[in-house]
Tab-separated table of N, CA and C in Angstrom:
chain	number	residue	atom	x	y	z
A	29	UNK	N	-55.349	18.463	-23.190
A	29	UNK	CA	-55.552	17.262	-22.373
A	29	UNK	C	-54.381	16.304	-22.606
A	30	UNK	N	-53.894	15.735	-21.551
A	30	UNK	CA	-52.776	14.794	-21.609
A	30	UNK	C	-53.272	13.451	-22.128
A	31	UNK	N	-52.572	12.931	-23.125
A	31	UNK	CA	-52.931	11.627	-23.698
A	31	UNK	C	-51.917	10.586	-23.223
A	32	UNK	N	-52.417	9.562	-22.556
A	32	UNK	CA	-51.547	8.506	-22.051
A	32	UNK	C	-51.034	7.623	-23.181
A	33	UNK	N	-49.737	7.428	-23.195
A	33	UNK	CA	-49.102	6.500	-24.136
A	33	UNK	C	-49.008	5.138	-23.451
A	34	UNK	N	-48.680	4.119	-24.218
A	34	UNK	CA	-48.584	2.764	-23.674
A	34	UNK	C	-47.604	2.701	-22.505
A	35	UNK	N	-46.471	3.397	-22.601
A	35	UNK	CA	-45.481	3.354	-21.518
A	35	UNK	C	-45.997	4.060	-20.265
A	36	UNK	N	-46.749	5.134	-20.429
A	36	UNK	CA	-47.355	5.806	-19.272
A	36	UNK	C	-48.286	4.833	-18.550
A	37	UNK	N	-49.117	4.160	-19.321
A	37	UNK	CA	-50.076	3.211	-18.736
A	37	UNK	C	-49.351	2.091	-18.008
A	38	UNK	N	-48.293	1.589	-18.616
A	38	UNK	CA	-47.521	0.507	-17.986
A	38	UNK	C	-46.943	0.957	-16.648
A	39	UNK	N	-46.392	2.168	-16.613
A	39	UNK	CA	-45.822	2.688	-15.367
A	39	UNK	C	-46.897	2.902	-14.308
A	40	UNK	N	-48.033	3.456	-14.692
A	40	UNK	CA	-49.114	3.677	-13.732
A	40	UNK	C	-49.621	2.352	-13.170
A	41	UNK	N	-49.809	1.362	-14.033
A	41	UNK	CA	-50.241	0.041	-13.556
A	41	UNK	C	-49.196	-0.565	-12.631
A	42	UNK	N	-47.919	-0.442	-12.997
A	42	UNK	CA	-46.844	-1.003	-12.168
A	42	UNK	C	-46.846	-0.370	-10.776
A	43	UNK	N	-46.995	0.936	-10.706
A	43	UNK	CA	-47.028	1.604	-9.397
A	43	UNK	C	-48.246	1.156	-8.602
A	44	UNK	N	-49.383	1.022	-9.271
A	44	UNK	CA	-50.604	0.574	-8.590
A	44	UNK	C	-50.466	-0.858	-8.077
A	45	UNK	N	-49.640	-1.648	-8.741
A	45	UNK	CA	-49.429	-3.042	-8.333
A	45	UNK	C	-48.335	-3.185	-7.281
A	46	UNK	N	-47.766	-2.059	-6.834
A	46	UNK	CA	-46.796	-2.103	-5.750
A	46	UNK	C	-45.338	-2.090	-6.154
A	47	UNK	N	-45.059	-1.955	-7.443
A	47	UNK	CA	-43.673	-1.838	-7.887
A	47	UNK	C	-43.209	-0.404	-7.625
A	48	UNK	N	-41.922	-0.149	-7.723
A	48	UNK	CA	-41.364	1.151	-7.347
A	48	UNK	C	-40.622	1.786	-8.512
A	49	UNK	N	-40.934	3.043	-8.759
A	49	UNK	CA	-40.233	3.834	-9.765
A	49	UNK	C	-39.311	4.787	-9.026
A	50	UNK	N	-38.030	4.780	-9.411
A	50	UNK	CA	-37.052	5.652	-8.763
A	50	UNK	C	-36.228	6.401	-9.802
A	51	UNK	N	-35.795	7.593	-9.410
A	51	UNK	CA	-34.836	8.373	-10.198
A	51	UNK	C	-33.536	8.348	-9.421
A	52	UNK	N	-32.542	7.679	-9.956
A	52	UNK	CA	-31.226	7.560	-9.318
A	52	UNK	C	-30.327	8.664	-9.875
A	53	UNK	N	-29.720	9.429	-8.982
A	53	UNK	CA	-28.848	10.531	-9.410
A	53	UNK	C	-27.463	10.314	-8.821
A	54	UNK	N	-26.449	10.562	-9.657
A	54	UNK	CA	-25.088	10.449	-9.140
A	54	UNK	C	-24.578	11.833	-8.733
A	55	UNK	N	-23.400	11.880	-8.189
A	55	UNK	CA	-22.834	13.116	-7.649
A	55	UNK	C	-22.655	14.191	-8.723
A	56	UNK	N	-22.488	13.773	-9.985
A	56	UNK	CA	-22.357	14.733	-11.085
A	56	UNK	C	-23.706	15.235	-11.587
A	57	UNK	N	-24.793	14.704	-11.047
A	57	UNK	CA	-26.124	15.160	-11.435
A	57	UNK	C	-26.799	14.351	-12.525
A	58	UNK	N	-26.156	13.286	-13.012
A	58	UNK	CA	-26.786	12.432	-14.012
A	58	UNK	C	-27.940	11.683	-13.360
A	59	UNK	N	-29.048	11.590	-14.070
A	59	UNK	CA	-30.240	10.954	-13.514
A	59	UNK	C	-30.639	9.770	-14.389
A	60	UNK	N	-30.936	8.653	-13.735
A	60	UNK	CA	-31.411	7.458	-14.422
A	60	UNK	C	-32.683	6.993	-13.735
A	61	UNK	N	-33.733	6.814	-14.520
A	61	UNK	CA	-34.998	6.317	-13.990
A	61	UNK	C	-35.022	4.809	-14.134
A	62	UNK	N	-35.463	4.125	-13.056
A	62	UNK	CA	-35.540	2.667	-13.065
A	62	UNK	C	-36.825	2.223	-12.396
A	63	UNK	N	-37.423	1.185	-12.969
A	63	UNK	CA	-38.593	0.556	-12.386
A	63	UNK	C	-38.110	-0.674	-11.641
A	64	UNK	N	-38.370	-0.707	-10.329
A	64	UNK	CA	-37.946	-1.810	-9.466
A	64	UNK	C	-39.167	-2.678	-9.173
A	65	UNK	N	-39.030	-3.961	-9.470
A	65	UNK	CA	-40.146	-4.886	-9.298
A	65	UNK	C	-40.113	-5.531	-7.916
A	66	UNK	N	-41.282	-5.760	-7.353
A	66	UNK	CA	-41.367	-6.353	-6.020
A	66	UNK	C	-41.487	-7.875	-6.067
A	67	UNK	N	-41.316	-8.462	-7.250
A	67	UNK	CA	-41.466	-9.907	-7.384
A	67	UNK	C	-40.160	-10.612	-7.754
A	68	UNK	N	-39.037	-9.925	-7.541
A	68	UNK	CA	-37.742	-10.550	-7.777
A	68	UNK	C	-37.149	-10.335	-9.157
A	69	UNK	N	-37.930	-9.792	-10.085
A	69	UNK	CA	-37.361	-9.485	-11.402
A	69	UNK	C	-36.342	-8.371	-11.257
A	70	UNK	N	-35.333	-8.360	-12.116
A	70	UNK	CA	-34.360	-7.261	-12.053
A	70	UNK	C	-35.026	-5.942	-12.464
A	71	UNK	N	-34.531	-4.859	-11.910
A	71	UNK	CA	-35.069	-3.544	-12.281
A	71	UNK	C	-34.748	-3.265	-13.740
A	72	UNK	N	-35.502	-2.348	-14.327
A	72	UNK	CA	-35.264	-2.014	-15.729
A	72	UNK	C	-35.266	-0.507	-15.913
A	73	UNK	N	-34.481	-0.035	-16.871
A	73	UNK	CA	-34.438	1.404	-17.127
A	73	UNK	C	-35.744	1.891	-17.744
A	74	UNK	N	-36.056	3.153	-17.469
A	74	UNK	CA	-37.251	3.800	-18.007
A	74	UNK	C	-36.789	5.091	-18.671
A	75	UNK	N	-37.290	5.355	-19.858
A	75	UNK	CA	-36.948	6.604	-20.536
A	75	UNK	C	-37.385	7.787	-19.682
A	76	UNK	N	-36.494	8.712	-19.488
A	76	UNK	CA	-36.697	9.870	-18.614
A	76	UNK	C	-37.988	10.634	-18.937
A	77	UNK	N	-38.297	10.755	-20.202
A	77	UNK	CA	-39.439	11.581	-20.588
A	77	UNK	C	-40.765	11.046	-20.075
A	78	UNK	N	-40.898	9.736	-19.935
A	78	UNK	CA	-42.179	9.174	-19.510
A	78	UNK	C	-42.530	9.551	-18.068
A	79	UNK	N	-41.650	9.339	-17.087
A	79	UNK	CA	-41.975	9.801	-15.737
A	79	UNK	C	-42.147	11.320	-15.664
A	80	UNK	N	-41.315	12.045	-16.398
A	80	UNK	CA	-41.430	13.506	-16.369
A	80	UNK	C	-42.781	13.959	-16.910
A	81	UNK	N	-43.271	13.298	-17.954
A	81	UNK	CA	-44.592	13.635	-18.492
A	81	UNK	C	-45.699	13.293	-17.499
A	82	UNK	N	-45.555	12.182	-16.776
A	82	UNK	CA	-46.549	11.821	-15.760
A	82	UNK	C	-46.556	12.817	-14.604
A	83	UNK	N	-45.375	13.328	-14.235
A	83	UNK	CA	-45.298	14.362	-13.189
A	83	UNK	C	-45.998	15.624	-13.681
A	84	UNK	N	-45.687	16.046	-14.900
A	84	UNK	CA	-46.304	17.249	-15.467
A	84	UNK	C	-47.823	17.130	-15.540
A	85	UNK	N	-48.317	15.928	-15.776
A	85	UNK	CA	-49.759	15.689	-15.869
A	85	UNK	C	-50.413	15.563	-14.496
A	86	UNK	N	-49.600	15.563	-13.432
A	86	UNK	CA	-50.144	15.459	-12.080
A	86	UNK	C	-50.555	14.058	-11.680
A	87	UNK	N	-50.013	13.042	-12.363
A	87	UNK	CA	-50.379	11.662	-12.064
A	87	UNK	C	-49.420	10.979	-11.095
A	88	UNK	N	-48.170	11.438	-11.052
A	88	UNK	CA	-47.205	10.924	-10.081
A	88	UNK	C	-46.433	12.099	-9.491
A	89	UNK	N	-45.819	11.856	-8.350
A	89	UNK	CA	-44.944	12.835	-7.706
A	89	UNK	C	-43.843	12.053	-7.008
A	90	UNK	N	-42.846	12.758	-6.480
A	90	UNK	CA	-41.736	12.066	-5.813
A	90	UNK	C	-41.341	12.793	-4.547
A	91	UNK	N	-40.495	12.127	-3.764
A	91	UNK	CA	-39.969	12.729	-2.546
A	91	UNK	C	-38.736	13.581	-2.816
A	92	UNK	N	-38.260	13.593	-4.063
A	92	UNK	CA	-37.152	14.452	-4.519
A	92	UNK	C	-35.880	14.285	-3.685
A	93	UNK	N	-35.651	13.098	-3.195
A	93	UNK	CA	-34.462	12.826	-2.365
A	93	UNK	C	-33.253	12.496	-3.224
A	94	UNK	N	-32.083	12.689	-2.643
A	94	UNK	CA	-30.810	12.339	-3.263
A	94	UNK	C	-30.217	11.207	-2.447
A	95	UNK	N	-29.701	10.205	-3.041
A	95	UNK	CA	-29.397	9.986	-4.451
A	95	UNK	C	-30.517	9.296	-5.235
A	96	UNK	N	-31.594	8.852	-4.559
A	96	UNK	CA	-32.667	8.166	-5.284
A	96	UNK	C	-34.016	8.702	-4.833
A	97	UNK	N	-34.713	9.353	-5.745
A	97	UNK	CA	-36.056	9.849	-5.471
A	97	UNK	C	-37.046	8.731	-5.784
A	98	UNK	N	-38.022	8.547	-4.916
A	98	UNK	CA	-39.048	7.532	-5.106
A	98	UNK	C	-40.348	8.208	-5.532
A	99	UNK	N	-40.987	7.649	-6.546
A	99	UNK	CA	-42.233	8.199	-7.064
A	99	UNK	C	-43.436	7.443	-6.526
A	100	UNK	N	-44.573	8.136	-6.461
A	100	UNK	CA	-45.830	7.517	-6.056
A	100	UNK	C	-46.945	8.101	-6.895
A	101	UNK	N	-48.086	7.428	-6.858
A	101	UNK	CA	-49.268	7.909	-7.552
A	101	UNK	C	-49.912	9.030	-6.751
A	102	UNK	N	-50.304	10.082	-7.421
A	102	UNK	CA	-51.089	11.130	-6.773
A	102	UNK	C	-52.525	10.617	-6.678
A	103	UNK	N	-53.390	11.382	-6.055
A	103	UNK	CA	-54.799	10.981	-5.973
A	103	UNK	C	-55.366	10.777	-7.378
A	104	UNK	N	-55.077	11.719	-8.252
A	104	UNK	CA	-55.534	11.608	-9.638
A	104	UNK	C	-54.904	10.391	-10.316
A	105	UNK	N	-53.621	10.165	-10.063
A	105	UNK	CA	-52.927	9.016	-10.634
A	105	UNK	C	-53.508	7.700	-10.168
A	106	UNK	N	-53.902	7.632	-8.881
A	106	UNK	CA	-54.525	6.409	-8.356
A	106	UNK	C	-55.837	6.122	-9.082
A	107	UNK	N	-56.610	7.171	-9.339
A	107	UNK	CA	-57.888	6.991	-10.039
A	107	UNK	C	-57.657	6.483	-11.466
A	108	UNK	N	-56.708	7.074	-12.159
A	108	UNK	CA	-56.401	6.643	-13.535
A	108	UNK	C	-55.866	5.221	-13.531
A	109	UNK	N	-54.975	4.906	-12.600
A	109	UNK	CA	-54.405	3.554	-12.520
A	109	UNK	C	-55.492	2.525	-12.228
A	110	UNK	N	-56.440	2.866	-11.357
A	110	UNK	CA	-57.535	1.942	-11.046
A	110	UNK	C	-58.355	1.645	-12.298
A	111	UNK	N	-58.601	2.658	-13.113
A	111	UNK	CA	-59.314	2.457	-14.368
A	111	UNK	C	-58.522	1.544	-15.314
A	112	UNK	N	-57.224	1.775	-15.382
A	112	UNK	CA	-56.361	0.968	-16.250
A	112	UNK	C	-56.352	-0.492	-15.806
A	113	UNK	N	-56.285	-0.705	-14.494
A	113	UNK	CA	-56.271	-2.079	-13.983
A	113	UNK	C	-57.615	-2.765	-14.243
A	114	UNK	N	-58.691	-1.997	-14.128
A	114	UNK	CA	-60.024	-2.557	-14.378
A	114	UNK	C	-60.170	-2.934	-15.854
A	115	UNK	N	-59.659	-2.074	-16.745
A	115	UNK	CA	-59.695	-2.353	-18.183
A	115	UNK	C	-58.900	-3.606	-18.526
A	116	UNK	N	-57.763	-3.788	-17.850
A	116	UNK	CA	-56.894	-4.922	-18.138
A	116	UNK	C	-57.497	-6.234	-17.669
A	117	UNK	N	-58.362	-6.163	-16.671
A	117	UNK	CA	-59.003	-7.369	-16.152
A	117	UNK	C	-58.063	-8.183	-15.280
A	118	UNK	N	-58.529	-9.334	-14.822
A	118	UNK	CA	-57.702	-10.176	-13.949
A	118	UNK	C	-56.494	-10.729	-14.671
A	119	UNK	N	-55.411	-10.898	-13.895
A	119	UNK	CA	-54.175	-11.448	-14.471
A	119	UNK	C	-54.042	-12.894	-14.129
């Protein structure tokens, strides 16, 4: 069974709140994951392993586009994110 770490939970909540997770790839194939906020905050880097683990767990998927793939919550990911948001309570 996949165990969610704090960073996994943060990413799932962020996606559920409308922020965007992207994998930016350059022509040489280097990939950088970034979380883009919809509230004007600057984007921030995300350790590659966290999104990859969420994909492996079936909680997120992407459009696999070049140069920037955009990730979204799967049906299962939406359910987990909803639970996480409910646990966190109102902001």
